[in-house]
CSV table of C-alpha atoms and ligand atoms in Angstrom, one decimal:
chain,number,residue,atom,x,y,z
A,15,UNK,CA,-0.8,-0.3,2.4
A,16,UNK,CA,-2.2,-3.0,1.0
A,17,UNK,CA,-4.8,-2.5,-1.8
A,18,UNK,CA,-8.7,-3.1,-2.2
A,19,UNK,CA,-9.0,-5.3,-5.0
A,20,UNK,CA,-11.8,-3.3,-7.4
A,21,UNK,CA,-12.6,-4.6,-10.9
A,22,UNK,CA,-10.7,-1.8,-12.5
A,23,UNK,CA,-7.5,-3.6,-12.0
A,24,UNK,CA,-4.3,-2.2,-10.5
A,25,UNK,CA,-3.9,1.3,-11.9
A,26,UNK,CA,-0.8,3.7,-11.9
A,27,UNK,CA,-1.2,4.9,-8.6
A,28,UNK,CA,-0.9,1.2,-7.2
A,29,UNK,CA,2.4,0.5,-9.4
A,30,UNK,CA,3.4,4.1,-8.0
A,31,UNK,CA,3.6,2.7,-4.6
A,32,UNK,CA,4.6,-0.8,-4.9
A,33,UNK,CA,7.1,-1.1,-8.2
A,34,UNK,CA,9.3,1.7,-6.5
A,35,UNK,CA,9.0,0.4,-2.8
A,36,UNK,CA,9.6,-2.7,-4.2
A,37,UNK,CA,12.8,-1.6,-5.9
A,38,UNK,CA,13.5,0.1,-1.9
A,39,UNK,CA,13.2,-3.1,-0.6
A,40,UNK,CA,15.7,-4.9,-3.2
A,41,UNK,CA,18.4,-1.7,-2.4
A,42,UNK,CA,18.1,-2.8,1.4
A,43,UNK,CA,18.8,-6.3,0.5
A,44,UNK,CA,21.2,-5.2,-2.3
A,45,UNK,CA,23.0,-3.3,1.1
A,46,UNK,CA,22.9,-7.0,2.9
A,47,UNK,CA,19.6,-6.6,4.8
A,48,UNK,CA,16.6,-8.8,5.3
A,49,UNK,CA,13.4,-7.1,4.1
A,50,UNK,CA,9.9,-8.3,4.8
A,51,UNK,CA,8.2,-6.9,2.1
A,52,UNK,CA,4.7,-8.3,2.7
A,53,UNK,CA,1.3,-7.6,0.7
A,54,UNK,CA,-2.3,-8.8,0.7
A,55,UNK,CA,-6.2,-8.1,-0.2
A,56,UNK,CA,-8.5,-5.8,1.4
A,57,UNK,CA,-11.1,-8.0,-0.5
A,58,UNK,CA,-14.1,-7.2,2.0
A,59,UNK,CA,-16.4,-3.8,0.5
A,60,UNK,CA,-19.3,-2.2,-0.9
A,61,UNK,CA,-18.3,-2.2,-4.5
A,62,UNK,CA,-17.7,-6.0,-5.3
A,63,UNK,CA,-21.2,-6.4,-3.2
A,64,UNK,CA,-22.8,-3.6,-5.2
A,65,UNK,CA,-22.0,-5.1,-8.6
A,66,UNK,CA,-22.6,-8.7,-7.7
A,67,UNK,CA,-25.9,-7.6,-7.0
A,68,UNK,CA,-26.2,-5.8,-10.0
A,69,UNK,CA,-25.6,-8.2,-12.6
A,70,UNK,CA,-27.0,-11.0,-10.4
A,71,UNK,CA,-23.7,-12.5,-8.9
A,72,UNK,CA,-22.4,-13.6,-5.6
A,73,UNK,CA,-19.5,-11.2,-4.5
A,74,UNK,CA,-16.9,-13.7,-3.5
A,75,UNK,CA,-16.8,-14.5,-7.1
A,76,UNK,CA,-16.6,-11.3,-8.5
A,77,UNK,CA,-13.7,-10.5,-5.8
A,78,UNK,CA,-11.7,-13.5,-6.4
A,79,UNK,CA,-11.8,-12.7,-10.4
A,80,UNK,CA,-10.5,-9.2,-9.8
A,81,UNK,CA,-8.1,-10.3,-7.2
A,82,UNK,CA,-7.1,-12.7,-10.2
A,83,UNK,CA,-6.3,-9.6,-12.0
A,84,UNK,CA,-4.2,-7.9,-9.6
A,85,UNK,CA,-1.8,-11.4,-9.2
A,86,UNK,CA,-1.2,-11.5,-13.2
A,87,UNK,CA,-0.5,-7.8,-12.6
A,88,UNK,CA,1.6,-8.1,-9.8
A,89,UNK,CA,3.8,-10.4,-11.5
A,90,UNK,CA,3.8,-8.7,-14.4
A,91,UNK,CA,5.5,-6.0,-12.0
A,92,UNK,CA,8.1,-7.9,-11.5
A,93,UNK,CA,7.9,-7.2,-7.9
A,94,UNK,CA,9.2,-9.2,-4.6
A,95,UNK,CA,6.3,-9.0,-2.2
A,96,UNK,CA,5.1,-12.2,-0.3
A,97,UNK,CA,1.2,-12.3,-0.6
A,98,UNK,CA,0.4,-13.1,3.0
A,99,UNK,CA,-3.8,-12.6,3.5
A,100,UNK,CA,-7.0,-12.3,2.2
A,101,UNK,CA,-9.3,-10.1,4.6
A,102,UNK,CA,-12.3,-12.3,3.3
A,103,UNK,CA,-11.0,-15.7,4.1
A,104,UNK,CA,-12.2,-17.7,7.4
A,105,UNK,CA,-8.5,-17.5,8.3
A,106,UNK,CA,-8.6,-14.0,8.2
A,107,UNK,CA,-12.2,-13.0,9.6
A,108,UNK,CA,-12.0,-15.4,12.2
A,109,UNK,CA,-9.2,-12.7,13.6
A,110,UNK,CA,-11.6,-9.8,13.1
A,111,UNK,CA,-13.8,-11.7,14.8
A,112,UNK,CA,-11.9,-12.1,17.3
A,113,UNK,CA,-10.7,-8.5,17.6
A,114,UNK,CA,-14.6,-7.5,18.1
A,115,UNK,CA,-14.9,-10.2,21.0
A,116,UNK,CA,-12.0,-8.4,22.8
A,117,UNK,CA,-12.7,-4.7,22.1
A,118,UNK,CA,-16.7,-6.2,23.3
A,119,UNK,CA,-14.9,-7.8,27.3
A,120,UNK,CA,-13.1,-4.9,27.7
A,121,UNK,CA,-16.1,-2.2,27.1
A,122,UNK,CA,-14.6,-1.0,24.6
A,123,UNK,CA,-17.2,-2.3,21.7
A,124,UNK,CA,-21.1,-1.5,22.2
A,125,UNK,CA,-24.4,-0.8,20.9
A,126,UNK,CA,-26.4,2.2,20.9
A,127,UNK,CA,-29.0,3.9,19.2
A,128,UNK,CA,-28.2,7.4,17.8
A,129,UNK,CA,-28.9,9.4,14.5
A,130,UNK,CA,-26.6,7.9,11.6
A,131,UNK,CA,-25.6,8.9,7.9
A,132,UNK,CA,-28.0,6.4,5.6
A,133,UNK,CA,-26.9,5.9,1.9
A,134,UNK,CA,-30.4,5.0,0.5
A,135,UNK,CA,-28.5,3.5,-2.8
A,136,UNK,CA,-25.9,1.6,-0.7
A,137,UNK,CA,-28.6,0.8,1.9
A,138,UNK,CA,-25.8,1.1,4.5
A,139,UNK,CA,-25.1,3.4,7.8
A,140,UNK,CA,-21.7,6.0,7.2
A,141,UNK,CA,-18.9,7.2,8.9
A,142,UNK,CA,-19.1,10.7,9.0
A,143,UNK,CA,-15.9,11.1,6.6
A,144,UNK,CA,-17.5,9.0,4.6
A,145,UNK,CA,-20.4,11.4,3.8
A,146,UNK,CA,-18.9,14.1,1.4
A,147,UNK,CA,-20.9,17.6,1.3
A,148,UNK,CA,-24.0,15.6,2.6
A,149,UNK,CA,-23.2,13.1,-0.3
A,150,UNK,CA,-22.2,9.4,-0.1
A,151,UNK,CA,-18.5,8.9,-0.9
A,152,UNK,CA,-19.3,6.0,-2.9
A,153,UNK,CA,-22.4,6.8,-5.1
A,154,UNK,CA,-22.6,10.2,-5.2
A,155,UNK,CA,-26.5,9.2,-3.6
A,156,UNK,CA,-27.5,12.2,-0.6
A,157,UNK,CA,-27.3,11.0,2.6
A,158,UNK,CA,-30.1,11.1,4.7
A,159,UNK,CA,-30.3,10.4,9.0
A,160,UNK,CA,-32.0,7.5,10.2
A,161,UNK,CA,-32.3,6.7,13.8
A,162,UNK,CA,-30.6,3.4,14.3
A,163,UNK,CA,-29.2,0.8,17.0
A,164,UNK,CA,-25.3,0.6,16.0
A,165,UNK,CA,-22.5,-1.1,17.0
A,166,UNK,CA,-19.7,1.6,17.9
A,167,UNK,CA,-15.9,1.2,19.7
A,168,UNK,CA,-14.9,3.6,21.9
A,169,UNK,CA,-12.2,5.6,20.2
A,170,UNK,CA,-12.8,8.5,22.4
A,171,UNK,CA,-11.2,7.0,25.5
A,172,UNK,CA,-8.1,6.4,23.4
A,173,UNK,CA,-8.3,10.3,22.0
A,174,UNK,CA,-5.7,11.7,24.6
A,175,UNK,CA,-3.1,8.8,23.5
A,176,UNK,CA,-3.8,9.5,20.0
A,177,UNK,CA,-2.8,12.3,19.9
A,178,UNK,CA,0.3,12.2,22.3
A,179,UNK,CA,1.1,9.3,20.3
A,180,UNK,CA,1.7,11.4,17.0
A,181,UNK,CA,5.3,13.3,18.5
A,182,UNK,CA,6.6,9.6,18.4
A,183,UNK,CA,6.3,8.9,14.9
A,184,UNK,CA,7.7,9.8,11.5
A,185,UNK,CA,5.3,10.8,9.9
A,186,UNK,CA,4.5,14.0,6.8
A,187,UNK,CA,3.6,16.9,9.3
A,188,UNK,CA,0.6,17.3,6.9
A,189,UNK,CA,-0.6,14.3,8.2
A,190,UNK,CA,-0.2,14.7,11.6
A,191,UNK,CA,-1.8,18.2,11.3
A,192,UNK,CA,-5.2,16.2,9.7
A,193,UNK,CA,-5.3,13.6,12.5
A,194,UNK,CA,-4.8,16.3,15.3
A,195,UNK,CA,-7.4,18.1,14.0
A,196,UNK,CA,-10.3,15.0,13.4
A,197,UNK,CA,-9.2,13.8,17.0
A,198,UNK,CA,-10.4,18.2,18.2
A,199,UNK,CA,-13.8,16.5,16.8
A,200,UNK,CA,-13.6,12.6,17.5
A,201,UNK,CA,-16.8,10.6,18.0
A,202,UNK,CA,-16.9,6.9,18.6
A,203,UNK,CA,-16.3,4.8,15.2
A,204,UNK,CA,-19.6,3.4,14.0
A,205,UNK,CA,-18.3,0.0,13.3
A,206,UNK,CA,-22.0,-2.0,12.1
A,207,UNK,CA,-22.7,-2.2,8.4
A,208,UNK,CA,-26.4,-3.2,6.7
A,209,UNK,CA,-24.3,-5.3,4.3
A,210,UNK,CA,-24.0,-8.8,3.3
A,211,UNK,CA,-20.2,-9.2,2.0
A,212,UNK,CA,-18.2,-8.1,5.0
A,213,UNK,CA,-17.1,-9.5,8.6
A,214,UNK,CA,-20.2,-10.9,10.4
A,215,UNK,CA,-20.7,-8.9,13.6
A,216,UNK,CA,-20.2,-12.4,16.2
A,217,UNK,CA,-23.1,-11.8,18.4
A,218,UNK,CA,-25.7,-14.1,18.3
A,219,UNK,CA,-28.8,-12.4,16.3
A,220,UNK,CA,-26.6,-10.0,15.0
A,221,UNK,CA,-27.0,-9.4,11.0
A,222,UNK,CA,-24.8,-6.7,10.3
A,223,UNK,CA,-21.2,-6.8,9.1
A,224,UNK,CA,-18.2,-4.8,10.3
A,225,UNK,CA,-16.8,-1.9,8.4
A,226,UNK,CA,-14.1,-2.7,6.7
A,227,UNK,CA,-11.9,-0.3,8.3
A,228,UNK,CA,-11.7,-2.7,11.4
A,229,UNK,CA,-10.2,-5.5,8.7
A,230,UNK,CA,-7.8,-3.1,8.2
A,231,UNK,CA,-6.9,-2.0,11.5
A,232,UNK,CA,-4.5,-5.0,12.2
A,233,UNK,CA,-4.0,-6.9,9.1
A,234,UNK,CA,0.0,-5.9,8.9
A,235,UNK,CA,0.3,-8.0,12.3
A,236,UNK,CA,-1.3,-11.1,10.7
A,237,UNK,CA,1.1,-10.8,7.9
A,238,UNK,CA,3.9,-12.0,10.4
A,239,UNK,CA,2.0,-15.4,11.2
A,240,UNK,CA,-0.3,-18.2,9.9
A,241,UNK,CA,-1.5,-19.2,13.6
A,242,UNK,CA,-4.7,-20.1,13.8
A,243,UNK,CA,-5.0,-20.8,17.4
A,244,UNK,CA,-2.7,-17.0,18.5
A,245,UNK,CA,-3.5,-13.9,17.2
A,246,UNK,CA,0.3,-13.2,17.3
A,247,UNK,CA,2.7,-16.1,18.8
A,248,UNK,CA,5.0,-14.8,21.4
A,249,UNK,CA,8.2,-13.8,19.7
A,250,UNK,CA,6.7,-13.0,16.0
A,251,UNK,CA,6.2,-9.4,16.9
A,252,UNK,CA,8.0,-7.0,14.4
A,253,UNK,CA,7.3,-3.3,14.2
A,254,UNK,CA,6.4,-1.8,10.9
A,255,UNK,CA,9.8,0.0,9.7
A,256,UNK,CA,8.0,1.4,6.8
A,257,UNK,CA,4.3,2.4,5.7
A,258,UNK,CA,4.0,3.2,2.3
A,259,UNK,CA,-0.1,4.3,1.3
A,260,UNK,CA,-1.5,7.4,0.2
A,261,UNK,CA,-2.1,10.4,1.8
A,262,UNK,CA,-6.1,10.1,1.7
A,263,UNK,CA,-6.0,7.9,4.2
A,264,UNK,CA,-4.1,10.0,6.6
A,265,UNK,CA,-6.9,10.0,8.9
A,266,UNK,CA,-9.5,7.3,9.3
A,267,UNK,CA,-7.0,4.2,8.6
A,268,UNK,CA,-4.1,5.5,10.1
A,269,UNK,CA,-6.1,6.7,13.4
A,270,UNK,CA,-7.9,3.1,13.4
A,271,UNK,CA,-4.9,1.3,13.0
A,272,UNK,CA,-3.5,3.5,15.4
A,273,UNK,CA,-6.1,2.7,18.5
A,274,UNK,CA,-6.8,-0.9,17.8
A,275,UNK,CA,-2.7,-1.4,18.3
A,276,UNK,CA,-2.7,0.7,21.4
A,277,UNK,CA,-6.0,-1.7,22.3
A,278,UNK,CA,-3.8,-4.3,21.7
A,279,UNK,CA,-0.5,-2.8,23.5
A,280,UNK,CA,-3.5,-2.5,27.0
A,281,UNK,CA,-3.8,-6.3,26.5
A,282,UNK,CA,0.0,-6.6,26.5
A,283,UNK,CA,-0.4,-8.3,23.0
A,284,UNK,CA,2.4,-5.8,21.4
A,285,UNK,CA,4.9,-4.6,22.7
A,286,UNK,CA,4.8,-1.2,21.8
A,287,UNK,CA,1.9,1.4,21.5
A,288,UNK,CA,2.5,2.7,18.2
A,289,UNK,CA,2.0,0.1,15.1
A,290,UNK,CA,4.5,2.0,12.6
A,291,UNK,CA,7.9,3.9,13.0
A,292,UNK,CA,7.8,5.8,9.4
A,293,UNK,CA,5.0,6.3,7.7
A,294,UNK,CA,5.3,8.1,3.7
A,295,UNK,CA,2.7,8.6,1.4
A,296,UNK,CA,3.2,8.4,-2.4
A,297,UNK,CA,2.7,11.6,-4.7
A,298,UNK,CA,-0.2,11.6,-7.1
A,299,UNK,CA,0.9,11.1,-10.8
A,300,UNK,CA,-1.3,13.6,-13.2
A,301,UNK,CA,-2.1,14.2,-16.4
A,302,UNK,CA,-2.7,16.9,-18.6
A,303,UNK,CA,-2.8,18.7,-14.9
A,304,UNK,CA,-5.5,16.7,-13.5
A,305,UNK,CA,-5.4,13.7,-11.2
A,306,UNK,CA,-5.5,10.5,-13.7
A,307,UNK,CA,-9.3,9.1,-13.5
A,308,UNK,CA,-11.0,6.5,-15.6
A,309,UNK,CA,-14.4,9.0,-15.4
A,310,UNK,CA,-12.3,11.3,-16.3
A,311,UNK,CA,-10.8,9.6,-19.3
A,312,UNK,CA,-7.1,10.9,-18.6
A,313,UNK,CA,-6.2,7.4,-16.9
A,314,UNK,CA,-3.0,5.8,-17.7
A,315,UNK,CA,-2.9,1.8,-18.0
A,316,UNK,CA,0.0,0.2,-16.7
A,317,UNK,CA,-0.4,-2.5,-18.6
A,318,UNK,CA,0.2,-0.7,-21.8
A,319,UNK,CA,3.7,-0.4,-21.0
A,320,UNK,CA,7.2,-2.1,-20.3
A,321,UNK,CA,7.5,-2.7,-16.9
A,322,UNK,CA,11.0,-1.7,-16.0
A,323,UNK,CA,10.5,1.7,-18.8
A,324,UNK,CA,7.6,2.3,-16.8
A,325,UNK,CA,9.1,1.7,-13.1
A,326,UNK,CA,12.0,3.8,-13.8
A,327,UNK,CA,9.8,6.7,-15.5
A,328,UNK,CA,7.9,7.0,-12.3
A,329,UNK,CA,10.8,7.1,-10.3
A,330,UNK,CA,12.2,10.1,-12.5
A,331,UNK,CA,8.5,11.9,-13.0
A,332,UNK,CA,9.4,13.7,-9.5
A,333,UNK,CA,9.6,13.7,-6.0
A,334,UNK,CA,8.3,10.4,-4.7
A,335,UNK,CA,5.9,12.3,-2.2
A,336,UNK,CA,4.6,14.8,-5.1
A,337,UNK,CA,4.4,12.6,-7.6
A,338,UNK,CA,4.4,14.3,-11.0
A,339,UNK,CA,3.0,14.9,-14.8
A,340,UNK,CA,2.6,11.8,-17.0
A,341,UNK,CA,4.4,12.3,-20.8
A,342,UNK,CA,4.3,9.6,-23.2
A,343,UNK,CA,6.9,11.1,-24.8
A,344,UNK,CA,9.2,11.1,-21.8
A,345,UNK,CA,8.9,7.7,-20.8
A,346,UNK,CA,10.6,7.0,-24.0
A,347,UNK,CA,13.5,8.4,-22.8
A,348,UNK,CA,13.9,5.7,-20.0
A,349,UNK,CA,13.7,3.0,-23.0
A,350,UNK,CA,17.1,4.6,-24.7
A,351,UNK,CA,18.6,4.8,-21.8
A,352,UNK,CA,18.3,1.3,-20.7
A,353,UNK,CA,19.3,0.1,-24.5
A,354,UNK,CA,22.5,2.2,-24.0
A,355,UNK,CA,23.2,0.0,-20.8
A,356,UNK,CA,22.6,-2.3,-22.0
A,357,UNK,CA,24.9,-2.2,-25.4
A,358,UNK,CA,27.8,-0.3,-22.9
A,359,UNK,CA,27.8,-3.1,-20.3
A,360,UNK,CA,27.7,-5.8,-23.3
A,361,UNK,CA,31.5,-4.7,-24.6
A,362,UNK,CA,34.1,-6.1,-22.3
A,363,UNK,CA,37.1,-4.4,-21.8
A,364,UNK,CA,39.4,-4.0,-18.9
A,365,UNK,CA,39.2,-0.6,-18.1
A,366,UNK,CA,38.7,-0.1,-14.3
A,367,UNK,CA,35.7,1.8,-12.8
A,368,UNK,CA,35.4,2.9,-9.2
A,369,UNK,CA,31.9,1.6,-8.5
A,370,UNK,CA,31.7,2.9,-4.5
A,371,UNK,CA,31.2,6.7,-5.0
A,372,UNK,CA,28.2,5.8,-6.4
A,373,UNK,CA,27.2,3.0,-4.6
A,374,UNK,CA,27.5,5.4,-1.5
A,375,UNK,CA,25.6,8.8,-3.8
A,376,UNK,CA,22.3,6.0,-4.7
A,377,UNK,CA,22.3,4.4,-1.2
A,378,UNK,CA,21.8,7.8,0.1
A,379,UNK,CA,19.3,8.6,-2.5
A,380,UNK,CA,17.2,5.9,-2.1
A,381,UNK,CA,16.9,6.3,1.8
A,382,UNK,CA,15.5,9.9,1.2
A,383,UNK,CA,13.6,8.1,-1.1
A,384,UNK,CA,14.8,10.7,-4.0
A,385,UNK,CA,13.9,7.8,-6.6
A,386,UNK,CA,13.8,10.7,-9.3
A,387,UNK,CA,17.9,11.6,-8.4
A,388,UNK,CA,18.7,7.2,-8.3
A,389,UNK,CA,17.7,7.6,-11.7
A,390,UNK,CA,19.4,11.1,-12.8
A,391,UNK,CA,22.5,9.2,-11.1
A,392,UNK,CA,22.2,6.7,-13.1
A,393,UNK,CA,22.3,8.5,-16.8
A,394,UNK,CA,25.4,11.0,-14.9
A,395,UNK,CA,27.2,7.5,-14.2
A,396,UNK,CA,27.0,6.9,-17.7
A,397,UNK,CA,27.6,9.8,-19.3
A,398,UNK,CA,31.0,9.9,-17.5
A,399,UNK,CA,32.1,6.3,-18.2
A,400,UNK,CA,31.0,5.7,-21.5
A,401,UNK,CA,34.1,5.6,-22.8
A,402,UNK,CA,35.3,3.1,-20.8
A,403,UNK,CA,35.4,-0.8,-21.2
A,404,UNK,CA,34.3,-2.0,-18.0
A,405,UNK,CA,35.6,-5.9,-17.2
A,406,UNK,CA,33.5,-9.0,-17.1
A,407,UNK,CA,33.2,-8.4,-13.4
A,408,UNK,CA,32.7,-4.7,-13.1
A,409,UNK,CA,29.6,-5.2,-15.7
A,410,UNK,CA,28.1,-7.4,-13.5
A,411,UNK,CA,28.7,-5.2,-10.5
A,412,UNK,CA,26.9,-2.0,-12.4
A,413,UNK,CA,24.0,-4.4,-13.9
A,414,UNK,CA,23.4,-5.7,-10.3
A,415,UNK,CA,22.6,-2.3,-9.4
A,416,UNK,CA,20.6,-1.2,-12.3
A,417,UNK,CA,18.6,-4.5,-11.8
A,418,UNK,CA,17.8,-3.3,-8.5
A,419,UNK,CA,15.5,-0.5,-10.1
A,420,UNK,CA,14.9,-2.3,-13.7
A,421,UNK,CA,14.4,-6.1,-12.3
A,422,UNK,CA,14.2,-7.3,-16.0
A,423,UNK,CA,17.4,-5.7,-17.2
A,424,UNK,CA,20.2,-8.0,-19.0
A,425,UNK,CA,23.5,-6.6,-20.0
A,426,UNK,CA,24.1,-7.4,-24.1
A,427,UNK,CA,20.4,-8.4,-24.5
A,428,UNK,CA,17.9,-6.5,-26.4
A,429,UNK,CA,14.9,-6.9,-23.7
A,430,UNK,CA,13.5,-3.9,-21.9
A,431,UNK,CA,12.1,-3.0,-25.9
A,432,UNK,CA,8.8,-5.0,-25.5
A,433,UNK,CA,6.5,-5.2,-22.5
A,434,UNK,CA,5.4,-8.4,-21.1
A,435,UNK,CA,8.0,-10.2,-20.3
A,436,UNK,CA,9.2,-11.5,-17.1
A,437,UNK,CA,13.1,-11.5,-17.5
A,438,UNK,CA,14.3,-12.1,-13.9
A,439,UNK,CA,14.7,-15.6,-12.1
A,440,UNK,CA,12.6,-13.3,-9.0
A,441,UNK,CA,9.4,-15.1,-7.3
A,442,UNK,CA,6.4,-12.3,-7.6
A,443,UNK,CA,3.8,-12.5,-6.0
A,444,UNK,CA,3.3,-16.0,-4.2
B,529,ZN,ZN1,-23.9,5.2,-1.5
């Protein structure tokens, strides 16, 4: 899932997902496949337009400068993905435009006028899952209901597919649990924002924006194209193999997404009904037993630490879909064990080493995505050949593989000690 670029910069729960998906993505090619492994900005949203407004500034700047941020952290990373979109470029809202115009000819996008969930400090209509304990989701400001004319898409006609839809996926059972149970209550999506920086709405007259859930709904299908004349050229069409995202969005994104690509499957656009075949949410990384806020002053800063330490640590800290406890004092561990690679696979010798057990015990791993057991593998692998003097061409094999999960790594170098620095010949982030 691609992120919403906000001015606090990427955080640990970003690096969570995309350092150790990334790292999945360089096992599958490591294994001789070709991975797409695509990424872009949900730049459209009422934060970037709320403090613009606060301190007086237009939004676009504000949301380039932090999306500014997330590049330098991206490649920081060290990661693989091929920046693809922008959701606030005319490239891209052209497209949303577009979507609107065809949801509009086929009845499925209209306007009516029915009691809504005002935010009086956002000065915007909500979805009702935006509206937390009669409280905006945003500001914490109560909601109050106002009587307005809305644009809305008709969701509901699409509720019996929806949820027939959910036996064909892979997907957390806790997840389809959520979205059978918001589709035994489903209204029609209130699409129409009172905001300035987001899609304009392409009726004539029309002020309002789109939510920026419908930017959402279809960006991973634009990420397989530049087109600007097709939506999606004939042949292009790939399914999503893999979604990677949290699990709070296990109902209004993955339902939206979800009915606009069935829209699109009625207009013979895609050929398939559902958009993804796996979907897999991250854990949530804590600490000191509390989820990491900035409010909350437990927030850890990935940019405080070595990036391939710090990728390897959260693929030890647990179960990739529980996440685990931060300790500063065990990420330490991950830095002695990379010296110790590196200083074993820096003395040649000519003792032989049967690499494929292993290779066979990590592929595995990583397909179950056991990151936390890759890495245990790892420190067993060396524990047992320690002794042993692999040859110029067996150290090359093992560092491959450890570079696979610590993309800065060098055998016989003393790197990996100090963050910052970008030690692989990889392209980041485009
Ligand atoms: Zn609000």
């Amino acid at each position: 899932m691609f992120p919403y670029p906000s001015a606090a910069g990427l955080h640990l729960g970003h690096y969570y997902n995309y350092a150790i998906i990334d790292s999945y993505c360089r096992w599958l090619r490591h294994r001789g496949m070709t991975v797409f492994q695509p990424f872009g900005y949900d730049a459209f949203g009422l934060p970037a337009e709320n403090y613009a407004r606060k301190v007086g500034r237009d939004p676009v700047d504000v949301t380039y400068e932090n999306i500014e941020q997330f590049r330098q952290q991206m490649v920081r990373m060290n990661t693989c993905y091929d920046e693809r979109l922008v959701t606030c470029e005319p490239s891209y809202v052209k497209w949303t435009q577009w979507m609107f115009t065809r949801l509009h000819e086929r009845g499925l996008a209209y306007k009516a006028w029915s009691e809504v969930n005002w935010c009086p400090s956002c000065e915007t209509v909500l979805a009702n899952e935006q509206v937390i304990h009669d409280h905006c989701e945003r500001c914490g400001s109560a909601v109050e209901l106002r009587n307005l004319n809305q644009w809305y898409f008709r969701i509901t006609d699409y509720r019996d597919r929806l949820i027939a839809g959910l036996d064909r996926i892979d997907m957390p059972e806790s997840t389809k649990r959520m979205q059978r149970a918001w589709l035994a209550d489903l209204k029609d999506w209130c699409v129409s924002r009172q905001r300035q920086w987001g899609c304009p709405i392409p009726i004539e007259g029309e002020t309002d924006t789109l939510d920026t859930f419908v930017d959402s709904s279809f960006y991973y299908l634009r990420y397989l194209t530049d087109s600007d004349t097709e939506f999606l050229p004939e042949g292009c069409y790939q399914p999503v193999d893999l979604y990677v995202g949290g699990a709070e969005h296990a109902c209004m994104h993955l339902i939206y997404a979800r009915f606009i690509h069935m829209v699109l499957f009625d207009m013979g656009i895609v050929p398939q009904e559902e958009p993804f075949r796996k979907v897999i949410h991250q854990g949530v990384i804590k600490k000191d037993g509390a989820k990491m806020s900035k409010s909350k002053g437990n927030a850890v800063s990935p940019d405080d630490y070595d990036p391939d330490e710090l990728r390897l640590y959260l693929m030890f800290i647990g179960p990739y879909s529980e996440g685990g406890e931060w300790s500063d004092q065990h990420i330490v561990g991950q830095r002695r064990f990379l010296s110790r690679m590196q200083r074993w696979l820096g003395e040649r010798g000519s003792d032989p080493i049967d690499l494929s057990p292993f290779e066979t015990q990590v592929d595995r791993d990583v397909r179950a995505f056991k990151f936390n057991k890759v890495v245990s593998g790892f420190m067993e692998f060396y524990n047992r050949h320690k002794h042993l003097r692999p040859d110029e061409k067996m150290a090359r094999q093992v560092e491959e593989m450890l570079r696979v999960f610590a993309p800065g790594f060098r055998a016989g170098h003393s790197g990996g000690e100090e963050g910052g620095k970008l030690l692989t010949g990889q392209t980041a982030v485009a």
